Amino acid sequence: DAKTTQPTSMDCAEGRAANLPCNHSTISGNEYVYWYRQIHSQGPQYIIHGLKNNETNEMASLIITEDRKSSTLILPHATLRDTAVYYCIPRSGATNKLIFGTGTLLAVQP
Amino acid sequence: GAVVSQHPSWVICKSGTSVKIECRSLDFQATTMFWYRQFPKKSLMLMATSNEGSKATYEQGVEKDKFLINHASLTLSTLTVTSAHPEDSSFYICSASEGQGYSPLHFGNGTRLTVT
């Protein structure tokens, strides 16, 4: 499984865009990049995933570099409820597993 | 969207007793479910992969006789913590995928187990 590197923590002002980076330089060609978040004492919540094209849904946008070695999750207008630990996880369809790293604690400030 | 339900959300048990945790996929069928545990201020650790109709696959270092997994139907997997001890106190979380391949995994809201 590919290893990931994420900042331990980040702050963001309410209403501003939150840009969360992830380095996954050892990602394999068949691994998608998944993003989840976990609000305190809850189960992880799926946000978005992609292979090599940029993706957008109602929650966020995902920007993947052309070499696929890194990606950025963008929350366009952060709210206080977006305060959570955000995990970037490469995942192979063959194993189907999600192996969690340490993630980034995003603190949205009023 | 796909919903995964866990029950109970919290449980307290005495040392030496066994506790069963249920994980249900409410609006989809899941041939595979996954069980995780999480200690305070730590990340989720994958314990095992639960396969409908066959034996679970455990991650290295997880005792299969301690953590019994049964996946008897396409919508239900259970985790039984046998002869629980205080060090088994943790947050247990299950997940399931509504399809094969790259379909996202959806997670339950977890079960907080406290062993006294």
CSV table of C-alpha atoms in Angstrom, one decimal:
chain,number,residue,atom,x,y,z
A,1,ASP,CA,0.0,0.0,0.0
A,2,ALA,CA,1.2,3.5,-0.8
A,3,LYS,CA,2.3,5.7,2.1
A,4,THR,CA,1.0,9.2,2.5
A,5,THR,CA,2.3,12.3,4.1
A,6,GLN,CA,-0.1,15.0,5.4
A,7,PRO,CA,0.4,18.0,7.6
A,8,THR,CA,-0.5,17.2,11.2
A,9,SER,CA,-2.7,20.2,11.6
A,10,MET,CA,-4.0,23.2,9.7
A,11,ASP,CA,-6.1,26.2,10.6
A,12,CYS,CA,-8.6,27.9,8.3
A,13,ALA,CA,-10.9,30.9,8.7
A,14,GLU,CA,-14.6,30.3,8.5
A,15,GLY,CA,-15.9,31.2,5.0
A,16,ARG,CA,-12.5,30.8,3.4
A,17,ALA,CA,-11.3,27.9,1.2
A,18,ALA,CA,-9.5,25.1,3.0
A,19,ASN,CA,-6.7,23.5,0.9
A,20,LEU,CA,-5.5,20.2,2.4
A,21,PRO,CA,-2.4,18.7,0.7
A,22,CYS,CA,-1.4,15.1,0.6
A,23,ASN,CA,1.8,13.5,-0.7
A,24,HIS,CA,1.5,10.0,-2.1
A,25,SER,CA,4.6,9.7,-4.2
A,26,THR,CA,4.6,5.8,-4.1
A,27,ILE,CA,1.1,5.5,-5.4
A,28,SER,CA,0.5,2.6,-7.9
A,29,GLY,CA,-1.1,3.0,-11.3
A,30,ASN,CA,-4.2,1.2,-10.2
A,31,GLU,CA,-4.7,3.0,-6.9
A,32,TYR,CA,-7.3,5.7,-6.6
A,33,VAL,CA,-6.9,8.6,-4.1
A,34,TYR,CA,-9.7,8.7,-1.5
A,35,TRP,CA,-10.5,11.4,1.0
A,36,TYR,CA,-12.4,10.8,4.2
A,37,ARG,CA,-12.9,12.9,7.3
A,38,GLN,CA,-13.7,12.0,10.8
A,39,ILE,CA,-15.5,14.3,13.2
A,40,HIS,CA,-14.8,13.6,16.8
A,41,SER,CA,-16.3,10.4,18.1
A,42,GLN,CA,-18.0,9.6,14.8
A,43,GLY,CA,-17.3,7.1,12.0
A,44,PRO,CA,-15.3,8.4,9.0
A,45,GLN,CA,-17.3,10.2,6.3
A,46,TYR,CA,-16.5,9.7,2.6
A,47,ILE,CA,-15.7,12.9,0.8
A,48,ILE,CA,-14.4,12.3,-2.7
A,49,HIS,CA,-12.1,10.1,-4.8
A,50,GLY,CA,-10.2,10.2,-8.0
A,51,LEU,CA,-7.6,8.5,-10.2
A,52,LYS,CA,-5.9,11.2,-12.3
A,53,ASN,CA,-8.5,13.7,-13.4
A,54,ASN,CA,-9.7,16.5,-11.1
A,55,GLU,CA,-13.0,15.8,-9.4
A,56,THR,CA,-15.7,17.9,-7.8
A,57,ASN,CA,-18.8,17.1,-5.9
A,58,GLU,CA,-21.2,18.9,-3.5
A,59,MET,CA,-18.7,18.6,-0.7
A,60,ALA,CA,-15.3,19.3,-2.2
A,61,SER,CA,-12.9,19.4,-5.1
A,62,LEU,CA,-10.0,17.1,-5.6
A,63,ILE,CA,-6.9,18.2,-7.5
A,64,ILE,CA,-4.5,15.5,-8.5
A,65,THR,CA,-1.1,16.4,-9.9
A,66,GLU,CA,-0.2,15.1,-13.4
A,67,ASP,CA,2.4,12.7,-12.0
A,68,ARG,CA,-0.2,11.6,-9.4
A,69,LYS,CA,2.4,11.9,-6.6
A,70,SER,CA,0.3,14.4,-4.7
A,71,SER,CA,-3.2,15.8,-4.4
A,72,THR,CA,-5.1,18.6,-2.7
A,73,LEU,CA,-8.6,18.5,-1.2
A,74,ILE,CA,-10.4,21.8,-1.4
A,75,LEU,CA,-13.3,22.8,0.7
A,76,PRO,CA,-14.5,25.9,-1.0
A,77,HIS,CA,-16.2,27.7,1.9
A,78,ALA,CA,-15.2,26.2,5.2
A,79,THR,CA,-17.6,26.2,8.1
A,80,LEU,CA,-17.2,25.4,11.7
A,81,ARG,CA,-18.8,22.0,11.1
A,82,ASP,CA,-15.9,21.1,8.7
A,83,THR,CA,-13.5,20.9,11.7
A,84,ALA,CA,-12.3,17.3,11.6
A,85,VAL,CA,-9.4,15.0,10.8
A,86,TYR,CA,-9.0,14.6,7.1
A,87,TYR,CA,-7.5,11.5,5.7
A,88,CYS,CA,-6.0,11.0,2.2
A,89,ILE,CA,-5.9,7.2,1.4
A,90,PRO,CA,-4.6,5.5,-1.8
A,91,ARG,CA,-6.8,2.4,-2.4
A,92,SER,CA,-6.5,-0.5,-4.8
A,93,GLY,CA,-9.6,-2.1,-6.2
A,94,ALA,CA,-7.9,-5.4,-5.9
A,95,THR,CA,-7.7,-5.4,-2.1
A,96,ASN,CA,-10.6,-3.1,-1.5
A,97,LYS,CA,-9.1,-2.1,1.9
A,98,LEU,CA,-8.7,1.4,3.3
A,99,ILE,CA,-5.6,1.8,5.4
A,100,PHE,CA,-5.7,5.0,7.4
A,101,GLY,CA,-2.6,7.2,8.1
A,102,THR,CA,-2.5,9.9,10.7
A,103,GLY,CA,-4.4,12.5,8.7
A,104,THR,CA,-4.7,16.3,9.1
A,105,LEU,CA,-6.6,18.0,11.9
A,106,LEU,CA,-8.4,20.9,10.2
A,107,ALA,CA,-9.5,23.5,12.7
A,108,VAL,CA,-11.9,26.1,11.2
A,109,GLN,CA,-11.8,29.3,13.2
A,110,PRO,CA,-14.7,31.7,13.6
B,1,GLY,CA,-26.8,7.5,0.0
B,2,ALA,CA,-25.5,4.3,1.4
B,3,VAL,CA,-26.0,3.9,5.1
B,4,VAL,CA,-24.1,1.6,7.5
B,5,SER,CA,-25.6,1.2,11.0
B,6,GLN,CA,-23.8,-0.1,14.1
B,7,HIS,CA,-25.3,-1.3,17.3
B,8,PRO,CA,-24.9,-0.6,20.1
B,9,SER,CA,-23.3,2.8,20.0
B,10,TRP,CA,-21.8,2.3,23.3
B,11,VAL,CA,-21.5,-0.6,25.8
B,12,ILE,CA,-19.9,-1.2,29.2
B,13,CYS,CA,-19.1,-4.7,30.2
B,14,LYS,CA,-17.3,-6.5,33.0
B,15,SER,CA,-13.9,-8.0,32.5
B,16,GLY,CA,-14.2,-11.6,31.3
B,17,THR,CA,-17.5,-11.3,29.6
B,18,SER,CA,-18.1,-11.2,25.8
B,19,VAL,CA,-19.6,-8.4,23.8
B,20,LYS,CA,-21.2,-8.6,20.4
B,21,ILE,CA,-21.3,-5.6,18.0
B,22,GLU,CA,-23.5,-5.6,14.9
B,23,CYS,CA,-22.9,-3.8,11.6
B,24,ARG,CA,-25.7,-3.6,9.1
B,25,SER,CA,-25.8,-2.2,5.6
B,26,LEU,CA,-29.3,-0.6,5.5
B,27,ASP,CA,-30.0,0.1,1.9
B,28,PHE,CA,-27.5,-2.1,0.0
B,29,GLN,CA,-25.9,-5.5,0.1
B,30,ALA,CA,-22.3,-5.9,1.1
B,31,THR,CA,-20.4,-9.0,0.3
B,32,THR,CA,-17.4,-7.5,2.2
B,33,MET,CA,-17.3,-5.5,5.4
B,34,PHE,CA,-14.3,-4.3,7.3
B,35,TRP,CA,-13.8,-3.9,11.1
B,36,TYR,CA,-11.5,-1.2,12.6
B,37,ARG,CA,-10.6,-0.2,16.1
B,38,GLN,CA,-9.4,3.2,17.2
B,39,PHE,CA,-7.7,4.3,20.4
B,40,PRO,CA,-8.0,7.8,21.7
B,41,LYS,CA,-6.1,10.4,19.6
B,42,LYS,CA,-5.0,7.6,17.2
B,43,SER,CA,-5.9,6.7,13.7
B,44,LEU,CA,-8.2,3.8,12.7
B,45,MET,CA,-6.5,0.4,12.6
B,46,LEU,CA,-7.9,-2.2,10.3
B,47,MET,CA,-8.6,-5.4,12.2
B,48,ALA,CA,-10.2,-7.8,9.7
B,49,THR,CA,-12.0,-8.2,6.5
B,50,SER,CA,-15.4,-9.9,6.8
B,51,ASN,CA,-16.6,-11.9,3.8
B,52,GLU,CA,-20.2,-13.1,3.5
B,53,GLY,CA,-20.4,-16.8,3.7
B,54,SER,CA,-16.7,-17.4,4.4
B,55,LYS,CA,-14.1,-16.9,7.1
B,56,ALA,CA,-12.9,-13.5,7.9
B,57,THR,CA,-9.4,-12.4,7.0
B,58,TYR,CA,-7.5,-10.9,10.0
B,59,GLU,CA,-4.7,-8.4,9.8
B,60,GLN,CA,-1.3,-9.3,11.3
B,61,GLY,CA,-1.3,-9.1,15.1
B,62,VAL,CA,-5.1,-9.4,15.5
B,63,GLU,CA,-6.2,-12.5,17.4
B,64,LYS,CA,-8.9,-14.3,15.5
B,65,ASP,CA,-10.0,-16.2,18.6
B,66,LYS,CA,-10.3,-13.0,20.6
B,67,PHE,CA,-12.3,-11.1,17.9
B,68,LEU,CA,-14.8,-13.4,16.4
B,69,ILE,CA,-16.4,-12.2,13.1
B,70,ASN,CA,-19.5,-13.6,11.5
B,71,HIS,CA,-20.9,-12.4,8.2
B,72,ALA,CA,-24.0,-14.5,7.9
B,73,SER,CA,-25.9,-12.4,5.4
B,74,LEU,CA,-25.3,-9.7,2.8
B,75,THR,CA,-26.4,-7.0,5.2
B,76,LEU,CA,-25.1,-8.1,8.6
B,77,SER,CA,-21.7,-8.7,10.1
B,78,THR,CA,-21.0,-9.1,13.8
B,79,LEU,CA,-17.8,-8.7,15.8
B,80,THR,CA,-17.7,-10.5,19.2
B,81,VAL,CA,-15.0,-9.5,21.6
B,82,THR,CA,-14.5,-12.6,23.7
B,83,SER,CA,-13.4,-12.6,27.3
B,84,ALA,CA,-13.0,-8.9,27.2
B,85,HIS,CA,-10.3,-7.1,29.3
B,86,PRO,CA,-9.8,-3.4,30.0
B,87,GLU,CA,-7.2,-3.2,27.3
B,88,ASP,CA,-9.9,-4.1,24.8
B,89,SER,CA,-11.6,-0.8,25.6
B,90,SER,CA,-11.7,1.1,22.4
B,91,PHE,CA,-13.8,2.6,19.6
B,92,TYR,CA,-14.8,-0.2,17.1
B,93,ILE,CA,-16.0,0.9,13.6
B,94,CYS,CA,-17.3,-1.1,10.7
B,95,SER,CA,-17.5,-0.2,7.0
B,96,ALA,CA,-19.0,-1.7,3.9
B,97,SER,CA,-18.9,-1.1,0.2
B,98,GLU,CA,-22.1,-1.0,-1.9
B,99,GLY,CA,-20.3,-2.4,-4.9
B,100,GLN,CA,-17.1,-4.0,-6.1
B,101,GLY,CA,-13.9,-2.5,-7.2
B,102,TYR,CA,-13.6,1.2,-6.4
B,103,SER,CA,-17.0,1.9,-4.9
B,104,PRO,CA,-16.5,4.1,-1.7
B,105,LEU,CA,-16.6,2.4,1.6
B,106,HIS,CA,-19.2,3.8,4.0
B,107,PHE,CA,-18.7,3.7,7.7
B,108,GLY,CA,-20.9,3.1,10.7
B,109,ASN,CA,-20.9,5.6,13.6
B,110,GLY,CA,-18.8,3.3,15.8
B,111,THR,CA,-19.3,1.5,19.1
B,112,ARG,CA,-17.5,2.7,22.2
B,113,LEU,CA,-16.6,-0.3,24.3
B,114,THR,CA,-15.6,0.1,27.9
B,115,VAL,CA,-14.4,-2.9,29.9
B,116,THR,CA,-14.4,-2.5,33.6
